[in-house]
Amino acid sequence: ILQFEFNMSTWENITSSSIIFLLTGVPGLEAFHTWISIPFCLLYITALSGNSLILFAIVTQPSLHEPMYYFLSMLSTTDLGLSISTLVTMLGIFWFDARGISFNMFFIQLFTVMESSVLLAMAFDRFVAISSPLRYASILTDLKIAQIGVAIITRGTLILTPMVALLKRLSFCRSHVLHHSYCFHPDVMKLSCTDTRINSAVGLTALITTAGVDSVFIIFSYFLIIKTVLSIASPEERKKAFSTCVSHIGAAPPYVHTLIANAYLLIPPVLNPIIYSVKTKQIRRGVLKVLQLSATKE
């Protein structure tokens, strides 16, 4: 009895920083994980190659050294980070049944918050370009863009650090099986046998101050953009102004896809480079130049 009580006491004192969580693939379809991995692998290849190509084109093509494309490079960087941070765990489950994972959800959450922030910055960029075209270059200088980039990283870190730190104080005395192929904040809280009200409050605050606030400001920015565009007399100018915003509106923030489970983290990095390559003439030209140069070298 004493040995049993000791074991129970030790088990109840296990915290999130000292245990291994078990990730879940597709319950009931474990025998088909290899086949299921094929479309996910194709999505990863598309996301990694598409975003890398856009990033390389922006870095190497002087014609793309403008604020709009600097922000697009930030979006591609966050998409790459989001893809890489989930690639190993998700394909590890499907290919090798490697389900064990230590507590390391920070980077997935960080890149998700950063992508939301970048989309907000891109909406601001389009608003300045359309409402104050003559002052555009003086407002969004290289220094200002660098400061915005630092602010995006700092914002995500400051918002997520308390949330992750509070998770590490929790004790776990139930199953350690998570219900996703990656470490998901609500999943970890559900497994705790201690009070998680503070964690829930901090998590909700983080969600509201990132996805919630960003969504409101993005919508408001495009409302002002549409209002400004409609006041332009020339139909050609209206068409040109709207075309610069279509790709931004089509970009896929991760919180829109919460109902798609594993694809939640994959669809935005896949769609964003495709949308920008199709809808933005300069990016399309830059990518084609990179491909042509690589073909001539071969």
mmCIF file of C-alpha atoms in Angstrom:
data_model
loop_
_atom_site.group_PDB
_atom_site.id
_atom_site.type_symbol
_atom_site.label_atom_id
_atom_site.label_comp_id
_atom_site.label_asym_id
_atom_site.label_seq_id
_atom_site.Cartn_x
_atom_site.Cartn_y
_atom_site.Cartn_z
ATOM 1 C CA ILE A 1 0.000 0.000 0.000
ATOM 2 C CA LEU A 2 2.830 2.378 0.885
ATOM 3 C CA GLN A 3 4.547 1.575 -2.421
ATOM 4 C CA PHE A 4 1.264 2.247 -4.291
ATOM 5 C CA GLU A 5 0.778 5.601 -2.531
ATOM 6 C CA PHE A 6 4.366 6.590 -3.365
ATOM 7 C CA ASN A 7 3.866 5.733 -7.026
ATOM 8 C CA MET A 8 0.615 7.689 -7.211
ATOM 9 C CA SER A 9 2.226 10.705 -5.536
ATOM 10 C CA THR A 10 5.143 10.568 -7.951
ATOM 11 C CA TRP A 11 2.790 10.196 -10.957
ATOM 12 C CA GLU A 12 0.637 13.157 -9.930
ATOM 13 C CA ASN A 13 3.713 15.383 -9.634
ATOM 14 C CA ILE A 14 4.794 14.798 -13.241
ATOM 15 C CA THR A 15 4.850 18.109 -15.066
ATOM 16 C CA SER A 16 4.699 18.940 -18.760
ATOM 17 C CA SER A 17 8.436 19.626 -18.890
ATOM 18 C CA SER A 18 9.337 16.109 -17.705
ATOM 19 C CA ILE A 19 7.002 13.841 -19.690
ATOM 20 C CA ILE A 20 6.682 12.607 -23.238
ATOM 21 C CA PHE A 21 3.355 13.277 -24.940
ATOM 22 C CA LEU A 22 2.013 10.860 -27.550
ATOM 23 C CA LEU A 23 0.810 12.445 -30.779
ATOM 24 C CA THR A 24 -2.071 11.031 -32.826
ATOM 25 C CA GLY A 25 -2.122 10.342 -36.540
ATOM 26 C CA VAL A 26 -5.523 9.443 -37.984
ATOM 27 C CA PRO A 27 -7.379 7.305 -35.386
ATOM 28 C CA GLY A 28 -8.745 4.072 -36.859
ATOM 29 C CA LEU A 29 -6.711 4.413 -40.047
ATOM 30 C CA GLU A 30 -3.275 3.562 -38.688
ATOM 31 C CA ALA A 31 -2.858 0.835 -41.317
ATOM 32 C CA PHE A 32 -3.196 3.466 -44.048
ATOM 33 C CA HIS A 33 -0.828 6.066 -42.565
ATOM 34 C CA THR A 34 1.740 5.475 -45.307
ATOM 35 C CA TRP A 35 -0.833 6.231 -47.998
ATOM 36 C CA ILE A 36 -2.253 9.167 -46.069
ATOM 37 C CA SER A 37 1.246 10.619 -45.819
ATOM 38 C CA ILE A 38 1.517 10.972 -49.613
ATOM 39 C CA PRO A 39 -0.784 14.031 -49.998
ATOM 40 C CA PHE A 40 0.734 15.601 -46.875
ATOM 41 C CA CYS A 41 4.223 15.024 -48.256
ATOM 42 C CA LEU A 42 3.191 16.707 -51.527
ATOM 43 C CA LEU A 43 1.797 19.649 -49.549
ATOM 44 C CA TYR A 44 5.077 19.961 -47.648
ATOM 45 C CA ILE A 45 7.097 19.861 -50.869
ATOM 46 C CA THR A 46 4.847 22.531 -52.403
ATOM 47 C CA ALA A 47 5.044 24.747 -49.317
ATOM 48 C CA LEU A 48 8.812 24.453 -48.898
ATOM 49 C CA SER A 49 9.689 24.844 -52.588
ATOM 50 C CA GLY A 50 7.132 27.596 -53.285
ATOM 51 C CA ASN A 51 8.072 29.781 -50.334
ATOM 52 C CA SER A 52 11.800 29.181 -50.828
ATOM 53 C CA LEU A 53 11.514 30.176 -54.484
ATOM 54 C CA ILE A 54 9.623 33.381 -53.690
ATOM 55 C CA LEU A 55 12.092 34.246 -50.921
ATOM 56 C CA PHE A 56 15.077 33.614 -53.220
ATOM 57 C CA ALA A 57 13.491 35.687 -56.017
ATOM 58 C CA ILE A 58 12.916 38.648 -53.689
ATOM 59 C CA VAL A 59 16.469 38.493 -52.321
ATOM 60 C CA THR A 60 18.185 38.180 -55.716
ATOM 61 C CA GLN A 61 15.999 40.432 -57.919
ATOM 62 C CA PRO A 62 16.660 44.190 -57.357
ATOM 63 C CA SER A 63 13.293 45.058 -58.929
ATOM 64 C CA LEU A 64 11.602 43.344 -55.966
ATOM 65 C CA HIS A 65 13.442 45.363 -53.316
ATOM 66 C CA GLU A 66 10.323 47.308 -52.367
ATOM 67 C CA PRO A 67 8.247 47.412 -49.144
ATOM 68 C CA MET A 68 5.456 45.228 -50.524
ATOM 69 C CA TYR A 69 7.884 42.439 -51.392
ATOM 70 C CA TYR A 70 9.840 42.790 -48.162
ATOM 71 C CA PHE A 71 6.590 42.037 -46.315
ATOM 72 C CA LEU A 72 5.950 39.143 -48.693
ATOM 73 C CA SER A 73 9.411 37.775 -47.836
ATOM 74 C CA MET A 74 8.419 37.931 -44.146
ATOM 75 C CA LEU A 75 5.266 35.945 -44.962
ATOM 76 C CA SER A 76 7.287 33.330 -46.861
ATOM 77 C CA THR A 77 9.747 33.080 -43.954
ATOM 78 C CA THR A 78 6.978 32.465 -41.407
ATOM 79 C CA ASP A 79 5.359 29.916 -43.736
ATOM 80 C CA LEU A 80 8.681 28.100 -44.041
ATOM 81 C CA GLY A 81 9.099 28.114 -40.262
ATOM 82 C CA LEU A 82 5.560 26.817 -39.781
ATOM 83 C CA SER A 83 6.089 24.023 -42.302
ATOM 84 C CA ILE A 84 9.482 22.935 -40.974
ATOM 85 C CA SER A 85 8.320 22.978 -37.331
ATOM 86 C CA THR A 86 5.558 20.465 -38.143
ATOM 87 C CA LEU A 87 7.241 18.451 -40.911
ATOM 88 C CA VAL A 88 9.315 16.118 -38.733
ATOM 89 C CA THR A 89 6.580 15.217 -36.252
ATOM 90 C CA MET A 90 3.742 14.750 -38.759
ATOM 91 C CA LEU A 91 5.681 12.632 -41.264
ATOM 92 C CA GLY A 92 7.400 10.820 -38.385
ATOM 93 C CA ILE A 93 3.995 9.595 -37.218
ATOM 94 C CA PHE A 94 2.847 8.541 -40.684
ATOM 95 C CA TRP A 95 6.092 6.833 -41.743
ATOM 96 C CA PHE A 96 7.704 5.481 -38.561
ATOM 97 C CA ASP A 97 4.903 5.639 -35.946
ATOM 98 C CA ALA A 98 7.197 7.981 -33.974
ATOM 99 C CA ARG A 99 4.499 9.434 -31.730
ATOM 100 C CA GLY A 100 6.536 10.553 -28.733
ATOM 101 C CA ILE A 101 7.236 14.268 -28.368
ATOM 102 C CA SER A 102 8.512 16.421 -25.535
ATOM 103 C CA PHE A 103 6.944 19.756 -24.654
ATOM 104 C CA ASN A 104 7.969 21.989 -27.596
ATOM 105 C CA MET A 105 4.861 23.725 -28.958
ATOM 106 C CA PHE A 106 6.377 27.218 -28.748
ATOM 107 C CA PHE A 107 7.645 27.533 -32.317
ATOM 108 C CA ILE A 108 4.423 26.322 -33.947
ATOM 109 C CA GLN A 109 2.441 28.892 -31.976
ATOM 110 C CA LEU A 110 5.065 31.584 -32.605
ATOM 111 C CA PHE A 111 5.019 31.212 -36.388
ATOM 112 C CA THR A 112 1.208 31.165 -36.353
ATOM 113 C CA VAL A 113 1.080 34.464 -34.451
ATOM 114 C CA MET A 114 3.824 35.936 -36.634
ATOM 115 C CA GLU A 115 1.905 35.102 -39.822
ATOM 116 C CA SER A 116 -1.157 36.900 -38.506
ATOM 117 C CA SER A 117 1.003 39.925 -37.682
ATOM 118 C CA VAL A 118 2.633 39.908 -41.119
ATOM 119 C CA LEU A 119 -0.774 39.860 -42.832
ATOM 120 C CA LEU A 120 -1.749 42.895 -40.752
ATOM 121 C CA ALA A 121 1.473 44.668 -41.788
ATOM 122 C CA MET A 122 0.744 43.844 -45.438
ATOM 123 C CA ALA A 123 -2.741 45.316 -45.146
ATOM 124 C CA PHE A 124 -1.198 48.502 -43.703
ATOM 125 C CA ASP A 125 1.319 48.530 -46.574
ATOM 126 C CA ARG A 126 -1.447 48.424 -49.197
ATOM 127 C CA PHE A 127 -3.431 51.120 -47.378
ATOM 128 C CA VAL A 128 -0.437 53.494 -47.361
ATOM 129 C CA ALA A 129 0.387 52.700 -51.016
ATOM 130 C CA ILE A 130 -3.150 53.500 -52.180
ATOM 131 C CA SER A 131 -4.122 56.365 -49.866
ATOM 132 C CA SER A 132 -0.756 58.192 -49.851
ATOM 133 C CA PRO A 133 1.199 57.057 -52.937
ATOM 134 C CA LEU A 134 3.433 60.149 -52.997
ATOM 135 C CA ARG A 135 4.510 59.610 -49.358
ATOM 136 C CA TYR A 136 4.684 55.801 -49.593
ATOM 137 C CA ALA A 137 8.486 55.559 -49.918
ATOM 138 C CA SER A 138 9.091 58.095 -47.139
ATOM 139 C CA ILE A 139 6.684 56.357 -44.732
ATOM 140 C CA LEU A 140 7.801 52.755 -45.304
ATOM 141 C CA THR A 141 11.571 53.146 -45.345
ATOM 142 C CA ASP A 142 13.936 50.184 -45.031
ATOM 143 C CA LEU A 143 14.521 51.089 -41.379
ATOM 144 C CA LYS A 144 10.780 51.238 -40.671
ATOM 145 C CA ILE A 145 10.233 47.840 -42.307
ATOM 146 C CA ALA A 146 13.078 46.335 -40.259
ATOM 147 C CA GLN A 147 11.514 47.781 -37.096
ATOM 148 C CA ILE A 148 8.145 46.260 -38.047
ATOM 149 C CA GLY A 149 9.850 42.881 -38.528
ATOM 150 C CA VAL A 150 11.478 43.078 -35.090
ATOM 151 C CA ALA A 151 8.147 44.145 -33.573
ATOM 152 C CA ILE A 152 6.397 41.126 -35.118
ATOM 153 C CA ILE A 153 8.910 38.700 -33.565
ATOM 154 C CA THR A 154 8.863 40.532 -30.211
ATOM 155 C CA ARG A 155 5.071 40.616 -30.117
ATOM 156 C CA GLY A 156 4.755 36.889 -30.715
ATOM 157 C CA THR A 157 7.409 36.073 -28.120
ATOM 158 C CA LEU A 158 5.898 38.310 -25.425
ATOM 159 C CA ILE A 159 2.383 36.963 -25.986
ATOM 160 C CA LEU A 160 3.335 33.287 -26.069
ATOM 161 C CA THR A 161 5.996 33.113 -23.333
ATOM 162 C CA PRO A 162 3.518 33.434 -20.409
ATOM 163 C CA MET A 163 1.164 30.900 -22.033
ATOM 164 C CA VAL A 164 3.919 28.314 -22.491
ATOM 165 C CA ALA A 165 5.425 29.008 -19.053
ATOM 166 C CA LEU A 166 2.052 28.449 -17.377
ATOM 167 C CA LEU A 167 1.677 25.098 -19.139
ATOM 168 C CA LYS A 168 4.978 23.923 -17.648
ATOM 169 C CA ARG A 169 3.604 24.316 -14.104
ATOM 170 C CA LEU A 170 0.762 21.839 -14.729
ATOM 171 C CA SER A 171 0.756 18.290 -13.404
ATOM 172 C CA PHE A 172 -0.444 15.356 -15.509
ATOM 173 C CA CYS A 173 -1.986 12.226 -14.017
ATOM 174 C CA ARG A 174 -4.134 11.090 -16.949
ATOM 175 C CA SER A 175 -3.465 9.840 -20.442
ATOM 176 C CA HIS A 176 -0.611 11.565 -22.294
ATOM 177 C CA VAL A 177 -2.182 11.008 -25.709
ATOM 178 C CA LEU A 178 -2.819 14.218 -27.680
ATOM 179 C CA HIS A 179 -5.459 14.355 -30.401
ATOM 180 C CA HIS A 180 -3.411 16.045 -33.133
ATOM 181 C CA SER A 181 -0.219 15.384 -35.067
ATOM 182 C CA TYR A 182 1.413 18.348 -33.336
ATOM 183 C CA CYS A 183 1.512 19.783 -29.819
ATOM 184 C CA PHE A 184 -1.729 21.778 -29.512
ATOM 185 C CA HIS A 185 -2.267 24.100 -26.522
ATOM 186 C CA PRO A 186 -5.905 23.091 -25.652
ATOM 187 C CA ASP A 187 -4.997 19.403 -26.006
ATOM 188 C CA VAL A 188 -2.242 19.690 -23.402
ATOM 189 C CA MET A 189 -4.519 21.542 -20.958
ATOM 190 C CA LYS A 190 -7.227 18.864 -21.218
ATOM 191 C CA LEU A 191 -4.774 16.221 -20.012
ATOM 192 C CA SER A 192 -3.913 18.114 -16.825
ATOM 193 C CA CYS A 193 -5.297 17.059 -13.452
ATOM 194 C CA THR A 194 -4.685 20.507 -11.917
ATOM 195 C CA ASP A 195 -6.642 23.764 -12.190
ATOM 196 C CA THR A 196 -6.236 25.232 -15.687
ATOM 197 C CA ARG A 197 -8.446 28.325 -15.346
ATOM 198 C CA ILE A 198 -5.443 30.675 -15.433
ATOM 199 C CA ASN A 199 -4.105 28.872 -18.492
ATOM 200 C CA SER A 200 -7.480 29.152 -20.234
ATOM 201 C CA ALA A 201 -7.702 32.864 -19.459
ATOM 202 C CA VAL A 202 -4.169 33.523 -20.721
ATOM 203 C CA GLY A 203 -4.775 31.400 -23.839
ATOM 204 C CA LEU A 204 -8.015 33.237 -24.607
ATOM 205 C CA THR A 205 -6.295 36.584 -24.086
ATOM 206 C CA ALA A 206 -3.496 35.537 -26.461
ATOM 207 C CA LEU A 207 -6.042 34.481 -29.090
ATOM 208 C CA ILE A 208 -8.018 37.732 -28.823
ATOM 209 C CA THR A 209 -4.928 39.966 -28.880
ATOM 210 C CA THR A 210 -3.522 38.209 -31.954
ATOM 211 C CA ALA A 211 -6.047 36.648 -34.332
ATOM 212 C CA GLY A 212 -8.954 38.680 -32.964
ATOM 213 C CA VAL A 213 -7.322 42.107 -33.002
ATOM 214 C CA ASP A 214 -5.457 41.455 -36.259
ATOM 215 C CA SER A 215 -8.647 40.350 -38.025
ATOM 216 C CA VAL A 216 -10.475 43.514 -36.988
ATOM 217 C CA PHE A 217 -7.662 45.793 -38.162
ATOM 218 C CA ILE A 218 -7.178 43.868 -41.416
ATOM 219 C CA ILE A 219 -10.883 44.167 -42.239
ATOM 220 C CA PHE A 220 -10.865 47.852 -41.285
ATOM 221 C CA SER A 221 -7.770 48.466 -43.448
ATOM 222 C CA TYR A 222 -9.394 46.925 -46.507
ATOM 223 C CA PHE A 223 -12.591 48.851 -45.858
ATOM 224 C CA LEU A 224 -10.544 52.055 -45.994
ATOM 225 C CA ILE A 225 -8.722 50.792 -49.077
ATOM 226 C CA ILE A 226 -12.002 50.063 -50.899
ATOM 227 C CA LYS A 227 -13.329 53.473 -49.905
ATOM 228 C CA THR A 228 -10.176 55.141 -51.253
ATOM 229 C CA VAL A 229 -10.208 53.112 -54.475
ATOM 230 C CA LEU A 230 -13.849 53.945 -55.179
ATOM 231 C CA SER A 231 -13.023 57.642 -54.920
ATOM 232 C CA ILE A 232 -10.478 57.287 -57.760
ATOM 233 C CA ALA A 233 -11.958 58.713 -60.940
ATOM 234 C CA SER A 234 -10.121 56.612 -63.534
ATOM 235 C CA PRO A 235 -11.410 53.031 -64.051
ATOM 236 C CA GLU A 236 -7.867 51.948 -64.980
ATOM 237 C CA GLU A 237 -6.483 53.275 -61.696
ATOM 238 C CA ARG A 238 -9.257 51.477 -59.803
ATOM 239 C CA LYS A 239 -8.448 48.219 -61.563
ATOM 240 C CA LYS A 240 -4.736 48.582 -60.821
ATOM 241 C CA ALA A 241 -5.356 49.424 -57.148
ATOM 242 C CA PHE A 242 -7.724 46.498 -56.647
ATOM 243 C CA SER A 243 -5.317 44.085 -58.364
ATOM 244 C CA THR A 244 -2.577 44.914 -55.843
ATOM 245 C CA CYS A 245 -4.902 43.935 -52.986
ATOM 246 C CA VAL A 246 -6.420 40.737 -54.390
ATOM 247 C CA SER A 247 -3.413 38.587 -53.522
ATOM 248 C CA HIS A 248 -3.312 40.030 -49.985
ATOM 249 C CA ILE A 249 -6.991 39.257 -49.407
ATOM 250 C CA GLY A 250 -6.472 35.755 -50.821
ATOM 251 C CA ALA A 251 -3.576 35.000 -48.491
ATOM 252 C CA ALA A 252 -4.612 32.392 -45.967
ATOM 253 C CA PRO A 253 -4.157 33.169 -42.274
ATOM 254 C CA PRO A 254 -3.976 29.924 -40.256
ATOM 255 C CA TYR A 255 -6.879 30.687 -37.896
ATOM 256 C CA VAL A 256 -9.305 30.586 -40.847
ATOM 257 C CA HIS A 257 -8.590 26.872 -41.266
ATOM 258 C CA THR A 258 -9.199 25.605 -37.744
ATOM 259 C CA LEU A 259 -11.692 22.998 -38.980
ATOM 260 C CA ILE A 260 -9.125 21.250 -41.195
ATOM 261 C CA ALA A 261 -7.149 19.494 -38.412
ATOM 262 C CA ASN A 262 -3.738 18.509 -39.756
ATOM 263 C CA ALA A 263 -4.104 20.734 -42.831
ATOM 264 C CA TYR A 264 -4.621 23.614 -40.395
ATOM 265 C CA LEU A 265 -0.871 24.261 -40.433
ATOM 266 C CA LEU A 266 -0.190 23.246 -44.037
ATOM 267 C CA ILE A 267 -2.754 24.979 -46.256
ATOM 268 C CA PRO A 268 -1.615 28.595 -45.615
ATOM 269 C CA PRO A 269 2.066 27.911 -46.464
ATOM 270 C CA VAL A 270 0.925 26.050 -49.597
ATOM 271 C CA LEU A 271 -1.640 28.601 -50.797
ATOM 272 C CA ASN A 272 0.270 31.824 -50.106
ATOM 273 C CA PRO A 273 3.122 31.334 -52.637
ATOM 274 C CA ILE A 274 0.652 30.065 -55.261
ATOM 275 C CA ILE A 275 -1.646 33.064 -54.785
ATOM 276 C CA TYR A 276 1.186 35.584 -54.934
ATOM 277 C CA SER A 277 2.827 33.919 -57.925
ATOM 278 C CA VAL A 278 -0.439 33.927 -59.874
ATOM 279 C CA LYS A 279 -1.835 37.323 -58.880
ATOM 280 C CA THR A 280 1.350 39.437 -58.609
ATOM 281 C CA LYS A 281 3.021 40.154 -61.953
ATOM 282 C CA GLN A 282 6.372 41.237 -60.477
ATOM 283 C CA ILE A 283 6.674 38.103 -58.326
ATOM 284 C CA ARG A 284 5.784 35.934 -61.302
ATOM 285 C CA ARG A 285 8.473 37.628 -63.394
ATOM 286 C CA GLY A 286 11.036 37.335 -60.582
ATOM 287 C CA VAL A 287 10.359 33.613 -60.103
ATOM 288 C CA LEU A 288 10.580 33.000 -63.864
ATOM 289 C CA LYS A 289 13.939 34.834 -63.968
ATOM 290 C CA VAL A 290 15.288 32.648 -61.159
ATOM 291 C CA LEU A 291 14.116 29.490 -62.936
ATOM 292 C CA GLN A 292 15.584 30.642 -66.266
ATOM 293 C CA LEU A 293 18.951 31.460 -64.651
ATOM 294 C CA SER A 294 19.093 28.056 -62.979
ATOM 295 C CA ALA A 295 18.200 26.369 -66.288
ATOM 296 C CA THR A 296 20.952 28.204 -68.202
ATOM 297 C CA LYS A 297 23.556 27.286 -65.558
ATOM 298 C CA GLU A 298 22.682 23.638 -65.988
#
